[in-house]
Short mmCIF file of C-alpha atoms in Angstrom, two decimals:
data_model
loop_
_atom_site.label_atom_id
_atom_site.label_comp_id
_atom_site.label_asym_id
_atom_site.label_seq_id
_atom_site.Cartn_x
_atom_site.Cartn_y
_atom_site.Cartn_z
CA MET A 39 0.00 0.00 0.00
CA THR A 40 1.19 3.57 -0.71
CA GLU A 41 2.00 5.61 2.38
CA SER A 42 3.76 8.83 3.27
CA PRO A 43 7.40 8.65 4.40
CA GLY A 44 7.53 8.31 8.16
CA ALA A 45 3.85 7.46 8.43
CA PRO A 46 2.96 4.76 10.98
CA ILE A 47 2.34 1.23 9.75
CA ARG A 48 -1.43 0.78 9.38
CA VAL A 49 -2.70 -2.47 10.91
CA VAL A 50 -6.10 -4.18 10.64
CA LEU A 51 -7.07 -6.81 13.24
CA VAL A 52 -9.28 -9.74 12.24
CA ASP A 53 -10.39 -12.14 14.99
CA ASP A 54 -13.81 -13.33 16.13
CA GLN A 55 -12.86 -12.78 19.78
CA GLN A 56 -13.28 -9.15 20.78
CA MET A 57 -10.98 -9.52 23.78
CA VAL A 58 -8.18 -10.79 21.54
CA ARG A 59 -8.60 -7.80 19.24
CA ALA A 60 -8.65 -5.44 22.23
CA GLY A 61 -5.40 -6.91 23.55
CA PHE A 62 -3.68 -6.64 20.18
CA ARG A 63 -4.93 -3.07 19.69
CA MET A 64 -3.60 -1.99 23.09
CA VAL A 65 -0.14 -3.39 22.33
CA ILE A 66 0.02 -2.06 18.75
CA ASP A 67 -1.30 1.42 19.54
CA SER A 68 1.31 1.75 22.29
CA GLN A 69 3.98 1.93 19.57
CA PRO A 70 4.72 5.27 17.87
CA ASP A 71 5.35 3.64 14.48
CA LEU A 72 2.20 1.47 14.44
CA THR A 73 -1.52 2.25 14.42
CA VAL A 74 -4.67 0.12 14.25
CA VAL A 75 -6.93 1.48 11.50
CA GLY A 76 -9.69 -1.10 11.71
CA GLU A 77 -11.05 -4.30 13.22
CA ALA A 78 -13.28 -7.10 11.95
CA GLY A 79 -14.85 -10.09 13.67
CA ASP A 80 -14.93 -12.40 10.65
CA GLY A 81 -13.41 -12.82 7.21
CA ALA A 82 -16.27 -11.32 5.20
CA ALA A 83 -16.29 -8.18 7.35
CA ALA A 84 -12.51 -7.94 6.97
CA VAL A 85 -12.67 -8.03 3.18
CA GLN A 86 -15.41 -5.40 3.16
CA LEU A 87 -13.43 -3.21 5.56
CA LEU A 88 -10.24 -3.46 3.51
CA ARG A 89 -12.03 -2.48 0.30
CA GLY A 90 -12.39 1.00 1.75
CA THR A 91 -9.67 1.22 4.41
CA PRO A 92 -6.02 1.52 3.33
CA ALA A 93 -3.85 -0.79 5.40
CA ASP A 94 -0.31 -2.14 5.34
CA VAL A 95 -0.53 -5.29 7.46
CA VAL A 96 -3.47 -7.50 8.45
CA LEU A 97 -3.30 -9.81 11.47
CA MET A 98 -5.74 -12.54 10.42
CA ASP A 99 -7.07 -15.31 12.64
CA ILE A 100 -7.27 -18.52 10.61
CA ARG A 101 -10.27 -20.13 12.23
CA MET A 102 -13.40 -17.96 12.35
CA PRO A 103 -17.12 -18.60 11.78
CA GLY A 104 -18.46 -17.84 8.32
CA THR A 105 -15.68 -16.75 5.97
CA ASP A 106 -12.54 -18.15 7.59
CA GLY A 107 -9.07 -16.65 7.53
CA ILE A 108 -7.94 -18.73 4.56
CA GLU A 109 -10.68 -17.57 2.20
CA ALA A 110 -10.48 -14.03 3.57
CA THR A 111 -6.72 -13.99 2.90
CA ARG A 112 -7.32 -15.12 -0.66
CA GLN A 113 -9.85 -12.32 -1.23
CA VAL A 114 -7.73 -9.67 0.48
CA ILE A 115 -4.66 -10.53 -1.60
CA ALA A 116 -6.79 -10.10 -4.74
CA LEU A 117 -7.63 -6.48 -3.83
CA PRO A 118 -5.86 -3.58 -5.60
CA GLU A 119 -2.69 -2.70 -3.65
CA PRO A 120 -3.31 -5.45 -1.08
CA PRO A 121 -1.83 -5.34 2.39
CA ARG A 122 0.43 -8.09 3.65
CA VAL A 123 -1.32 -10.73 5.72
CA VAL A 124 0.05 -12.43 8.81
CA VAL A 125 -2.09 -15.38 9.87
CA LEU A 126 -2.59 -16.11 13.56
CA THR A 127 -2.64 -19.77 14.50
CA THR A 128 -1.98 -22.42 17.13
CA PHE A 129 0.09 -25.60 16.94
CA ASP A 130 -2.97 -27.77 16.35
CA LEU A 131 -3.95 -26.00 13.13
CA ASP A 132 -0.91 -26.75 10.97
CA GLU A 133 -2.97 -27.76 7.93
CA TYR A 134 -4.72 -24.39 8.05
CA VAL A 135 -1.35 -22.63 7.97
CA VAL A 136 -0.38 -24.50 4.81
CA ALA A 137 -3.64 -23.44 3.18
CA ALA A 138 -3.26 -19.83 4.32
CA ILE A 139 0.27 -19.55 2.98
CA GLY A 140 -1.01 -21.01 -0.29
CA ALA A 141 -3.76 -18.37 -0.28
CA GLY A 142 -1.13 -15.64 -0.15
CA ALA A 143 -0.28 -14.97 3.49
CA SER A 144 3.15 -13.40 4.01
CA GLY A 145 3.81 -15.01 7.36
CA PHE A 146 2.36 -16.74 10.36
CA LEU A 147 2.44 -16.13 14.07
CA LEU A 148 1.37 -18.16 17.07
CA LYS A 149 -1.54 -16.54 18.89
CA ASP A 150 0.21 -16.94 22.24
CA ALA A 151 3.43 -15.31 21.04
CA PRO A 152 4.74 -12.60 23.40
CA PRO A 153 3.80 -8.98 22.50
CA GLU A 154 7.29 -8.04 21.36
CA GLU A 155 7.27 -10.93 18.90
CA MET A 156 3.93 -9.83 17.46
CA LEU A 157 5.23 -6.27 17.05
CA ASP A 158 8.38 -7.55 15.36
CA ALA A 159 6.21 -9.63 13.02
CA VAL A 160 4.22 -6.58 11.91
CA ARG A 161 7.34 -4.54 11.28
CA THR A 162 9.20 -7.36 9.56
CA VAL A 163 6.39 -8.27 7.19
CA HIS A 164 5.80 -4.62 6.37
CA ALA A 165 9.47 -4.34 5.40
CA GLY A 166 8.98 -7.20 2.94
CA ASP A 167 10.68 -9.90 4.97
CA SER A 168 9.21 -13.07 6.43
CA VAL A 169 8.26 -13.84 10.01
CA ILE A 170 9.89 -17.25 9.90
CA ALA A 171 12.97 -16.29 11.94
CA ALA A 172 10.93 -15.70 15.10
CA SER A 173 11.41 -18.58 17.53
CA SER A 174 7.79 -19.66 17.87
CA THR A 175 7.05 -19.47 14.15
CA ARG A 176 10.29 -21.32 13.49
CA ARG A 177 8.99 -24.16 15.62
CA LEU A 178 5.68 -23.97 13.81
CA LEU A 179 7.49 -24.29 10.48
CA GLN A 180 8.98 -27.54 11.76
CA HIS A 181 5.40 -28.84 12.04
CA VAL A 182 4.25 -27.42 8.72
CA ALA A 183 7.26 -28.25 6.54
CA PRO A 184 6.47 -31.98 6.07
CA MET A 185 3.05 -31.07 4.63
CA LEU A 186 4.59 -28.83 1.97
CA ARG A 187 6.50 -31.61 0.18
CA GLY A 188 4.78 -32.32 -3.11
CA ALA A 189 2.15 -29.58 -2.71
CA PRO A 190 0.85 -28.03 -5.97
CA ALA A 191 3.36 -25.82 -7.76
CA SER A 192 2.94 -22.06 -7.61
CA ALA A 193 5.65 -20.79 -9.92
CA PRO A 194 4.46 -19.33 -13.24
CA GLY A 195 3.38 -22.18 -15.48
CA GLY A 196 3.56 -24.54 -12.50
CA GLY A 197 7.29 -25.03 -13.05
CA ASP A 198 8.82 -24.96 -9.59
CA ASP A 199 11.74 -27.19 -10.62
CA ALA A 200 12.33 -25.06 -13.72
CA ALA A 201 12.32 -21.95 -11.55
CA LEU A 202 14.94 -23.48 -9.25
CA ALA A 203 17.03 -24.36 -12.27
CA GLU A 204 17.27 -20.64 -13.09
CA LEU A 205 19.05 -19.91 -9.82
CA THR A 206 22.81 -19.59 -9.61
CA PRO A 207 24.60 -21.80 -7.06
CA ARG A 208 24.88 -18.86 -4.63
CA GLU A 209 21.21 -17.97 -5.07
CA ARG A 210 20.28 -21.57 -4.24
CA GLU A 211 22.45 -21.38 -1.11
CA VAL A 212 20.68 -18.17 -0.11
CA LEU A 213 17.27 -19.78 -0.66
CA VAL A 214 18.28 -22.72 1.54
CA GLN A 215 19.30 -20.35 4.33
CA MET A 216 16.03 -18.43 3.94
CA ALA A 217 14.13 -21.71 4.30
CA LEU A 218 16.07 -22.51 7.46
CA GLY A 219 14.82 -19.26 8.98
CA ALA A 220 17.97 -17.17 8.64
CA SER A 221 17.65 -13.39 8.43
CA ASN A 222 19.56 -11.36 5.85
CA THR A 223 22.00 -10.35 8.58
CA GLU A 224 22.63 -13.98 9.54
CA ILE A 225 23.06 -15.01 5.90
CA ALA A 226 25.53 -12.18 5.33
CA ARG A 227 27.52 -13.24 8.38
CA GLY A 228 27.58 -16.87 7.27
CA PHE A 229 28.68 -16.10 3.71
CA VAL A 230 31.02 -13.27 4.79
CA VAL A 231 29.39 -10.76 2.45
CA SER A 232 27.54 -7.49 2.97
CA GLU A 233 23.86 -7.42 3.87
CA ALA A 234 23.26 -5.39 0.71
CA THR A 235 24.68 -8.26 -1.34
CA VAL A 236 22.34 -10.70 0.40
CA LYS A 237 19.36 -8.43 -0.31
CA THR A 238 20.32 -8.46 -3.98
CA HIS A 239 20.47 -12.27 -3.97
CA VAL A 240 17.11 -12.50 -2.19
CA GLY A 241 15.55 -10.16 -4.73
CA ARG A 242 16.84 -12.30 -7.59
CA VAL A 243 15.56 -15.48 -5.92
CA LEU A 244 12.09 -13.96 -5.62
CA ALA A 245 12.10 -12.73 -9.22
CA LYS A 246 13.38 -15.97 -10.74
CA THR A 247 11.03 -18.21 -8.76
CA GLY A 248 8.01 -15.98 -9.30
CA SER A 249 7.60 -15.66 -5.53
CA ARG A 250 5.61 -12.68 -4.29
CA ASP A 251 7.60 -12.52 -1.08
CA ARG A 252 10.11 -14.37 1.07
CA VAL A 253 7.59 -16.74 2.61
CA GLN A 254 6.40 -17.96 -0.79
CA ALA A 255 10.01 -18.67 -1.78
CA VAL A 256 10.53 -20.64 1.44
CA VAL A 257 7.41 -22.69 0.75
CA LEU A 258 8.79 -23.47 -2.72
CA ALA A 259 12.08 -24.67 -1.18
CA TYR A 260 10.25 -27.23 0.97
CA ARG A 261 7.73 -28.16 -1.71
CA THR A 262 10.43 -29.06 -4.22
CA GLY A 263 12.62 -30.89 -1.70
CA LEU A 264 15.48 -28.39 -1.96
CA VAL A 265 15.22 -28.25 1.82
CA GLN A 266 13.96 -31.12 3.96
CA PRO A 267 12.17 -30.78 7.31
CA ALA A 268 15.08 -32.66 8.88
CA ASP A 269 17.39 -29.84 7.76
CA LEU A 270 15.35 -27.37 9.81
CA LEU A 271 15.51 -29.59 12.88
CA ARG A 272 19.26 -30.09 12.46
CA ASP A 273 19.84 -26.36 12.06
CA ALA A 274 17.72 -25.36 15.08
#
């Protein structure tokens, strides 16, 4: 979404529990660089709200009555200048996370994550990065990763393997590190290069694989078998 330089990050909260929304709003509005611009109690109301309310990041509960978070995410992503969506979940809803990421979510966060982790997630996703490096979502990825193997391709033309073939050896190494939850800073440290160089590699990975953002590229890495769930466990 287009915003003025220095403007606070605009957040929309979507959860069927009013107390949950109230708690999130209190934490978010306590930050000078963040502001809640709207709330919705179900997916249909969220889509309607976002048609007329500019927002940068949506915190979307996956499981809600009526239009759930998965379908709502799909509809929100289809809007002109869509916000980024972070889905809120619990460990027992792994299959919903897979569906939500497939619907276009840019990250996922455990509902019981500490406030500072939720704030970091909003800022990180708004900056175009993933939320996978956070400790709780990293553990969640360990649960989700096995379900991604062999999932339907998402690269243009359905050619995930062809997209991977376009990557240089270093770009493949960067994608592997992304899938293991490493930040750009951590990748730069590991490869002994500048963070700017890593950002360039990440940008090329996204472009060549047809990935809208970092999370979609990570999903592709697991789906194609470039990275195995065991690799994540070993690297933890």
